[in-house]
Amino acid sequence: MLRSLVGSEMCIRDSTDAEGRLVLADIATYAIQNYKPSAIIDLATLTGAILVALGQEMAGLFCNNDELADNLINSGKKTGELLWRMPIDEKYMKMINSKVADIKNIGGRYAGAITAAEFIHYFVEDIPWAHLDIAGAAITSPKSDVNDSWASGYGVRLLNKFIEDNCLVHQSFVKNPDMTISQLVQEAVAKLGENITINRFVRFALGEQSN
């Protein structure tokens, strides 16, 4: 038995190898408690089950928000890092119910990638959230025009495009609509110093912090 950061009791059943989802659950809780995010996106080489489902050509997308899911899928199409949306549902959540705790870490033999995602889903509450299981696309991935190594770096280009098209440091969030991201970074460093954290930079970009 383990207790999560938010205080939920977790029953560790059969496999202690299913530890990544426990870490992701506490990371989500920490982000919610400290940063009040408008959305959460996590990427993880989480399950072998996603390779059984999708092979190595696509990553599995689990999402509780249709707009967020559509935006991520579109970004993936633009960068060649394809996503396939997988189901989440109360019926799958019930597979990780526990008789002795609030939740258990695995749900049995079937739907392994889905129950792993549902474990994280349990902790994000109603915040728009997307989980990308990139185990097939990121490790021992096929060689391509942009990847000639064992690890593809899957998701970096996708998230960069997603942020460019949709997110925080976007020109519509900046007071000067003609300002480029490069100019914004230079201004932030000039006012806040070279050791600026990502959190302070985002707050600066949104006009919430000027010194």
PDB file of C-alpha atoms in Angstrom:
ATOM      1  CA  MET A   1       0.000   0.000   0.000  1.00  0.00           C
ATOM      2  CA  LEU A   2       1.217   3.484  -0.860  1.00  0.00           C
ATOM      3  CA  ARG A   3      -0.243   6.927  -0.323  1.00  0.00           C
ATOM      4  CA  SER A   4      -0.210   9.404  -3.193  1.00  0.00           C
ATOM      5  CA  LEU A   5       0.690  13.070  -2.906  1.00  0.00           C
ATOM      6  CA  VAL A   6      -2.993  13.985  -2.874  1.00  0.00           C
ATOM      7  CA  GLY A   7      -3.638  11.456  -0.099  1.00  0.00           C
ATOM      8  CA  SER A   8      -5.262   8.616  -2.036  1.00  0.00           C
ATOM      9  CA  GLU A   9      -4.415   5.075  -0.964  1.00  0.00           C
ATOM     10  CA  MET A  10      -2.915   2.991  -3.792  1.00  0.00           C
ATOM     11  CA  CYS A  11      -2.754  -0.786  -3.778  1.00  0.00           C
ATOM     12  CA  ILE A  12       0.278  -2.167  -5.626  1.00  0.00           C
ATOM     13  CA  ARG A  13      -0.898  -5.413  -7.207  1.00  0.00           C
ATOM     14  CA  ASP A  14       1.205  -8.192  -8.753  1.00  0.00           C
ATOM     15  CA  SER A  15       3.729  -5.977 -10.556  1.00  0.00           C
ATOM     16  CA  THR A  16       6.009  -3.357  -9.052  1.00  0.00           C
ATOM     17  CA  ASP A  17       7.200  -2.654 -12.607  1.00  0.00           C
ATOM     18  CA  ALA A  18       4.084  -0.521 -13.146  1.00  0.00           C
ATOM     19  CA  GLU A  19       5.696   2.346 -11.253  1.00  0.00           C
ATOM     20  CA  GLY A  20       5.747   5.057 -13.939  1.00  0.00           C
ATOM     21  CA  ARG A  21       2.039   5.769 -13.567  1.00  0.00           C
ATOM     22  CA  LEU A  22       2.511   6.371  -9.834  1.00  0.00           C
ATOM     23  CA  VAL A  23       5.141   9.001 -10.591  1.00  0.00           C
ATOM     24  CA  LEU A  24       2.966  10.620 -13.261  1.00  0.00           C
ATOM     25  CA  ALA A  25       0.016  10.737 -10.853  1.00  0.00           C
ATOM     26  CA  ASP A  26       2.022  12.646  -8.254  1.00  0.00           C
ATOM     27  CA  ILE A  27       3.490  14.944 -10.918  1.00  0.00           C
ATOM     28  CA  ALA A  28      -0.036  15.794 -12.058  1.00  0.00           C
ATOM     29  CA  THR A  29      -1.072  16.481  -8.468  1.00  0.00           C
ATOM     30  CA  TYR A  30       1.980  18.668  -7.880  1.00  0.00           C
ATOM     31  CA  ALA A  31       1.275  20.655 -11.054  1.00  0.00           C
ATOM     32  CA  ILE A  32      -2.367  21.159 -10.092  1.00  0.00           C
ATOM     33  CA  GLN A  33      -1.551  22.231  -6.552  1.00  0.00           C
ATOM     34  CA  ASN A  34       1.290  24.583  -7.456  1.00  0.00           C
ATOM     35  CA  TYR A  35       0.604  25.917 -10.948  1.00  0.00           C
ATOM     36  CA  LYS A  36      -3.174  25.731 -11.495  1.00  0.00           C
ATOM     37  CA  PRO A  37      -2.709  24.617 -15.130  1.00  0.00           C
ATOM     38  CA  SER A  38      -5.346  25.182 -17.780  1.00  0.00           C
ATOM     39  CA  ALA A  39      -4.361  21.812 -19.270  1.00  0.00           C
ATOM     40  CA  ILE A  40      -1.959  18.944 -18.621  1.00  0.00           C
ATOM     41  CA  ILE A  41      -0.138  16.946 -21.307  1.00  0.00           C
ATOM     42  CA  ASP A  42       2.106  14.048 -20.324  1.00  0.00           C
ATOM     43  CA  LEU A  43       4.261  11.854 -22.539  1.00  0.00           C
ATOM     44  CA  ALA A  44       5.566   8.526 -21.305  1.00  0.00           C
ATOM     45  CA  THR A  45       6.926   5.247 -22.595  1.00  0.00           C
ATOM     46  CA  LEU A  46       4.381   3.733 -20.253  1.00  0.00           C
ATOM     47  CA  THR A  47       3.169   0.354 -21.481  1.00  0.00           C
ATOM     48  CA  GLY A  48       4.083  -2.548 -23.702  1.00  0.00           C
ATOM     49  CA  ALA A  49       0.360  -2.909 -24.323  1.00  0.00           C
ATOM     50  CA  ILE A  50       0.357   0.145 -26.575  1.00  0.00           C
ATOM     51  CA  LEU A  51       2.787  -1.618 -28.915  1.00  0.00           C
ATOM     52  CA  VAL A  52       0.387  -4.546 -29.134  1.00  0.00           C
ATOM     53  CA  ALA A  53      -2.413  -2.138 -30.024  1.00  0.00           C
ATOM     54  CA  LEU A  54      -0.668   0.299 -32.384  1.00  0.00           C
ATOM     55  CA  GLY A  55       2.775  -1.031 -33.211  1.00  0.00           C
ATOM     56  CA  GLN A  56       5.503   1.562 -33.744  1.00  0.00           C
ATOM     57  CA  GLU A  57       3.855   3.839 -36.281  1.00  0.00           C
ATOM     58  CA  MET A  58       1.664   5.872 -33.928  1.00  0.00           C
ATOM     59  CA  ALA A  59       1.462   6.825 -30.277  1.00  0.00           C
ATOM     60  CA  GLY A  60      -1.672   6.297 -28.227  1.00  0.00           C
ATOM     61  CA  LEU A  61      -3.598   9.405 -27.194  1.00  0.00           C
ATOM     62  CA  PHE A  62      -5.842   9.300 -24.141  1.00  0.00           C
ATOM     63  CA  CYS A  63      -7.716  12.529 -23.499  1.00  0.00           C
ATOM     64  CA  ASN A  64     -10.688  13.821 -21.519  1.00  0.00           C
ATOM     65  CA  ASN A  65     -11.181  16.899 -23.716  1.00  0.00           C
ATOM     66  CA  ASP A  66     -12.166  16.750 -27.393  1.00  0.00           C
ATOM     67  CA  GLU A  67     -10.695  20.130 -28.331  1.00  0.00           C
ATOM     68  CA  LEU A  68      -7.344  19.300 -26.749  1.00  0.00           C
ATOM     69  CA  ALA A  69      -7.327  15.896 -28.459  1.00  0.00           C
ATOM     70  CA  ASP A  70      -8.131  17.373 -31.879  1.00  0.00           C
ATOM     71  CA  ASN A  71      -5.415  20.023 -31.532  1.00  0.00           C
ATOM     72  CA  LEU A  72      -2.797  17.441 -30.584  1.00  0.00           C
ATOM     73  CA  ILE A  73      -3.804  15.134 -33.448  1.00  0.00           C
ATOM     74  CA  ASN A  74      -3.579  18.029 -35.906  1.00  0.00           C
ATOM     75  CA  SER A  75      -0.140  19.011 -34.596  1.00  0.00           C
ATOM     76  CA  GLY A  76       0.978  15.416 -34.995  1.00  0.00           C
ATOM     77  CA  LYS A  77      -0.181  15.342 -38.608  1.00  0.00           C
ATOM     78  CA  LYS A  78       1.772  18.518 -39.359  1.00  0.00           C
ATOM     79  CA  THR A  79       4.988  17.128 -37.871  1.00  0.00           C
ATOM     80  CA  GLY A  80       4.643  13.497 -38.921  1.00  0.00           C
ATOM     81  CA  GLU A  81       4.328  12.298 -35.317  1.00  0.00           C
ATOM     82  CA  LEU A  82       0.969  10.592 -35.580  1.00  0.00           C
ATOM     83  CA  LEU A  83      -1.482   9.962 -32.758  1.00  0.00           C
ATOM     84  CA  TRP A  84      -4.381   7.540 -32.507  1.00  0.00           C
ATOM     85  CA  ARG A  85      -7.047   8.400 -29.960  1.00  0.00           C
ATOM     86  CA  MET A  86      -7.747   5.581 -27.535  1.00  0.00           C
ATOM     87  CA  PRO A  87     -10.822   5.235 -25.308  1.00  0.00           C
ATOM     88  CA  ILE A  88     -11.210   6.279 -21.702  1.00  0.00           C
ATOM     89  CA  ASP A  89     -14.402   5.364 -19.894  1.00  0.00           C
ATOM     90  CA  GLU A  90     -15.830   4.645 -16.451  1.00  0.00           C
ATOM     91  CA  LYS A  91     -15.916   0.949 -17.338  1.00  0.00           C
ATOM     92  CA  TYR A  92     -12.135   0.953 -17.723  1.00  0.00           C
ATOM     93  CA  MET A  93     -11.734   3.001 -14.532  1.00  0.00           C
ATOM     94  CA  LYS A  94     -13.672   0.301 -12.661  1.00  0.00           C
ATOM     95  CA  MET A  95     -10.989  -2.189 -13.701  1.00  0.00           C
ATOM     96  CA  ILE A  96      -8.563  -0.456 -11.325  1.00  0.00           C
ATOM     97  CA  ASN A  97     -10.988  -0.148  -8.414  1.00  0.00           C
ATOM     98  CA  SER A  98      -9.643  -1.716  -5.248  1.00  0.00           C
ATOM     99  CA  LYS A  99     -11.421  -3.383  -2.342  1.00  0.00           C
ATOM    100  CA  VAL A 100      -8.720  -2.297   0.105  1.00  0.00           C
ATOM    101  CA  ALA A 101      -7.648   1.099  -1.286  1.00  0.00           C
ATOM    102  CA  ASP A 102      -8.893   3.988  -3.384  1.00  0.00           C
ATOM    103  CA  ILE A 103      -7.248   2.597  -6.510  1.00  0.00           C
ATOM    104  CA  LYS A 104      -4.853  -0.151  -7.643  1.00  0.00           C
ATOM    105  CA  ASN A 105      -1.943   0.252 -10.009  1.00  0.00           C
ATOM    106  CA  ILE A 106      -2.897  -2.347 -12.623  1.00  0.00           C
ATOM    107  CA  GLY A 107      -6.170  -3.704 -13.927  1.00  0.00           C
ATOM    108  CA  GLY A 108      -5.260  -7.191 -15.070  1.00  0.00           C
ATOM    109  CA  ARG A 109      -4.364  -8.717 -18.415  1.00  0.00           C
ATOM    110  CA  TYR A 110      -6.725  -6.813 -20.692  1.00  0.00           C
ATOM    111  CA  ALA A 111      -6.710  -3.167 -21.859  1.00  0.00           C
ATOM    112  CA  GLY A 112      -3.371  -2.541 -20.189  1.00  0.00           C
ATOM    113  CA  ALA A 113      -2.593   0.744 -21.944  1.00  0.00           C
ATOM    114  CA  ILE A 114      -6.090   2.052 -21.184  1.00  0.00           C
ATOM    115  CA  THR A 115      -6.089   1.154 -17.481  1.00  0.00           C
ATOM    116  CA  ALA A 116      -2.620   2.712 -17.136  1.00  0.00           C
ATOM    117  CA  ALA A 117      -4.004   5.930 -18.615  1.00  0.00           C
ATOM    118  CA  GLU A 118      -7.070   5.718 -16.390  1.00  0.00           C
ATOM    119  CA  PHE A 119      -4.794   5.533 -13.354  1.00  0.00           C
ATOM    120  CA  ILE A 120      -3.365   8.954 -14.259  1.00  0.00           C
ATOM    121  CA  HIS A 121      -6.841  10.194 -15.228  1.00  0.00           C
ATOM    122  CA  TYR A 122      -8.013   9.471 -11.682  1.00  0.00           C
ATOM    123  CA  PHE A 123      -5.666  12.156 -10.341  1.00  0.00           C
ATOM    124  CA  VAL A 124      -6.170  14.958 -12.883  1.00  0.00           C
ATOM    125  CA  GLU A 125      -9.829  15.394 -11.964  1.00  0.00           C
ATOM    126  CA  ASP A 126     -11.693  17.605 -14.462  1.00  0.00           C
ATOM    127  CA  ILE A 127      -8.688  19.497 -15.835  1.00  0.00           C
ATOM    128  CA  PRO A 128      -8.262  19.088 -19.614  1.00  0.00           C
ATOM    129  CA  TRP A 129      -5.656  16.356 -19.834  1.00  0.00           C
ATOM    130  CA  ALA A 130      -3.909  14.326 -22.497  1.00  0.00           C
ATOM    131  CA  HIS A 131      -1.695  11.301 -21.984  1.00  0.00           C
ATOM    132  CA  LEU A 132       0.506  10.174 -24.862  1.00  0.00           C
ATOM    133  CA  ASP A 133       1.770   6.621 -24.490  1.00  0.00           C
ATOM    134  CA  ILE A 134       4.832   6.782 -26.740  1.00  0.00           C
ATOM    135  CA  ALA A 135       6.398   3.413 -25.910  1.00  0.00           C
ATOM    136  CA  GLY A 136       6.094   2.173 -29.487  1.00  0.00           C
ATOM    137  CA  ALA A 137       6.990   5.380 -31.299  1.00  0.00           C
ATOM    138  CA  ALA A 138       9.876   6.514 -29.093  1.00  0.00           C
ATOM    139  CA  ILE A 139      11.953   3.399 -28.347  1.00  0.00           C
ATOM    140  CA  THR A 140      13.582   1.114 -30.952  1.00  0.00           C
ATOM    141  CA  SER A 141      11.532   3.078 -33.447  1.00  0.00           C
ATOM    142  CA  PRO A 142      11.825   2.581 -37.227  1.00  0.00           C
ATOM    143  CA  LYS A 143      14.351   4.740 -39.059  1.00  0.00           C
ATOM    144  CA  SER A 144      12.870   7.658 -40.932  1.00  0.00           C
ATOM    145  CA  ASP A 145      13.775  10.967 -42.591  1.00  0.00           C
ATOM    146  CA  VAL A 146      14.065  12.593 -39.169  1.00  0.00           C
ATOM    147  CA  ASN A 147      15.287   9.651 -37.073  1.00  0.00           C
ATOM    148  CA  ASP A 148      18.327   7.475 -37.558  1.00  0.00           C
ATOM    149  CA  SER A 149      18.841   6.319 -33.982  1.00  0.00           C
ATOM    150  CA  TRP A 150      17.465   3.937 -31.368  1.00  0.00           C
ATOM    151  CA  ALA A 151      15.424   6.703 -29.730  1.00  0.00           C
ATOM    152  CA  SER A 152      13.347   8.920 -32.003  1.00  0.00           C
ATOM    153  CA  GLY A 153      12.706  11.871 -29.686  1.00  0.00           C
ATOM    154  CA  TYR A 154       9.048  11.380 -30.500  1.00  0.00           C
ATOM    155  CA  GLY A 155       6.804  14.188 -29.315  1.00  0.00           C
ATOM    156  CA  VAL A 156       9.274  17.077 -29.284  1.00  0.00           C
ATOM    157  CA  ARG A 157       8.256  18.383 -32.695  1.00  0.00           C
ATOM    158  CA  LEU A 158       4.608  17.615 -31.981  1.00  0.00           C
ATOM    159  CA  LEU A 159       4.533  19.607 -28.744  1.00  0.00           C
ATOM    160  CA  ASN A 160       6.514  22.451 -30.273  1.00  0.00           C
ATOM    161  CA  LYS A 161       3.934  22.719 -33.043  1.00  0.00           C
ATOM    162  CA  PHE A 162       1.072  22.421 -30.558  1.00  0.00           C
ATOM    163  CA  ILE A 163       2.460  25.298 -28.499  1.00  0.00           C
ATOM    164  CA  GLU A 164       3.106  27.355 -31.609  1.00  0.00           C
ATOM    165  CA  ASP A 165      -0.483  26.902 -32.779  1.00  0.00           C
ATOM    166  CA  ASN A 166      -2.417  26.918 -29.534  1.00  0.00           C
ATOM    167  CA  CYS A 167      -0.642  27.676 -26.320  1.00  0.00           C
ATOM    168  CA  LEU A 168       0.763  29.921 -23.696  1.00  0.00           C
ATOM    169  CA  VAL A 169       3.574  31.860 -25.311  1.00  0.00           C
ATOM    170  CA  HIS A 170       1.508  32.644 -28.362  1.00  0.00           C
ATOM    171  CA  GLN A 171       1.341  36.066 -29.932  1.00  0.00           C
ATOM    172  CA  SER A 172      -2.317  36.512 -28.958  1.00  0.00           C
ATOM    173  CA  PHE A 173      -1.268  36.291 -25.283  1.00  0.00           C
ATOM    174  CA  VAL A 174       1.365  38.968 -25.630  1.00  0.00           C
ATOM    175  CA  LYS A 175       0.477  42.620 -25.212  1.00  0.00           C
ATOM    176  CA  ASN A 176       2.276  43.511 -28.411  1.00  0.00           C
ATOM    177  CA  PRO A 177       0.769  41.280 -31.136  1.00  0.00           C
ATOM    178  CA  ASP A 178       3.742  41.928 -33.431  1.00  0.00           C
ATOM    179  CA  MET A 179       6.319  40.732 -30.910  1.00  0.00           C
ATOM    180  CA  THR A 180       8.135  37.523 -31.816  1.00  0.00           C
ATOM    181  CA  ILE A 181       8.895  34.766 -29.334  1.00  0.00           C
ATOM    182  CA  SER A 182      12.607  35.564 -29.642  1.00  0.00           C
ATOM    183  CA  GLN A 183      11.948  39.192 -28.683  1.00  0.00           C
ATOM    184  CA  LEU A 184       9.768  38.054 -25.794  1.00  0.00           C
ATOM    185  CA  VAL A 185      12.543  35.808 -24.466  1.00  0.00           C
ATOM    186  CA  GLN A 186      15.076  38.644 -24.713  1.00  0.00           C
ATOM    187  CA  GLU A 187      12.739  40.995 -22.842  1.00  0.00           C
ATOM    188  CA  ALA A 188      12.084  38.409 -20.134  1.00  0.00           C
ATOM    189  CA  VAL A 189      15.796  37.767 -19.627  1.00  0.00           C
ATOM    190  CA  ALA A 190      16.495  41.505 -19.495  1.00  0.00           C
ATOM    191  CA  LYS A 191      13.893  42.035 -16.770  1.00  0.00           C
ATOM    192  CA  LEU A 192      14.086  38.777 -14.825  1.00  0.00           C
ATOM    193  CA  GLY A 193      17.659  37.597 -15.393  1.00  0.00           C
ATOM    194  CA  GLU A 194      19.309  34.714 -17.212  1.00  0.00           C
ATOM    195  CA  ASN A 195      18.267  32.135 -14.584  1.00  0.00           C
ATOM    196  CA  ILE A 196      14.545  32.668 -15.186  1.00  0.00           C
ATOM    197  CA  THR A 197      12.457  29.547 -14.576  1.00  0.00           C
ATOM    198  CA  ILE A 198       9.888  28.235 -17.041  1.00  0.00           C
ATOM    199  CA  ASN A 199       7.102  29.069 -14.595  1.00  0.00           C
ATOM    200  CA  ARG A 200       8.229  32.701 -14.245  1.00  0.00           C
ATOM    201  CA  PHE A 201       8.700  33.012 -18.003  1.00  0.00           C
ATOM    202  CA  VAL A 202       5.157  31.780 -18.682  1.00  0.00           C
ATOM    203  CA  ARG A 203       3.775  34.187 -16.095  1.00  0.00           C
ATOM    204  CA  PHE A 204       5.770  36.982 -17.715  1.00  0.00           C
ATOM    205  CA  ALA A 205       4.451  36.065 -21.157  1.00  0.00           C
ATOM    206  CA  LEU A 206       0.918  36.192 -19.858  1.00  0.00           C
ATOM    207  CA  GLY A 207       1.513  39.585 -18.290  1.00  0.00           C
ATOM    208  CA  GLU A 208       1.251  38.269 -14.728  1.00  0.00           C
ATOM    209  CA  GLN A 209       4.813  39.079 -13.682  1.00  0.00           C
ATOM    210  CA  SER A 210       7.021  41.973 -14.671  1.00  0.00           C
ATOM    211  CA  ASN A 211       9.776  41.852 -12.061  1.00  0.00           C
TER     212      ASN A 211
END
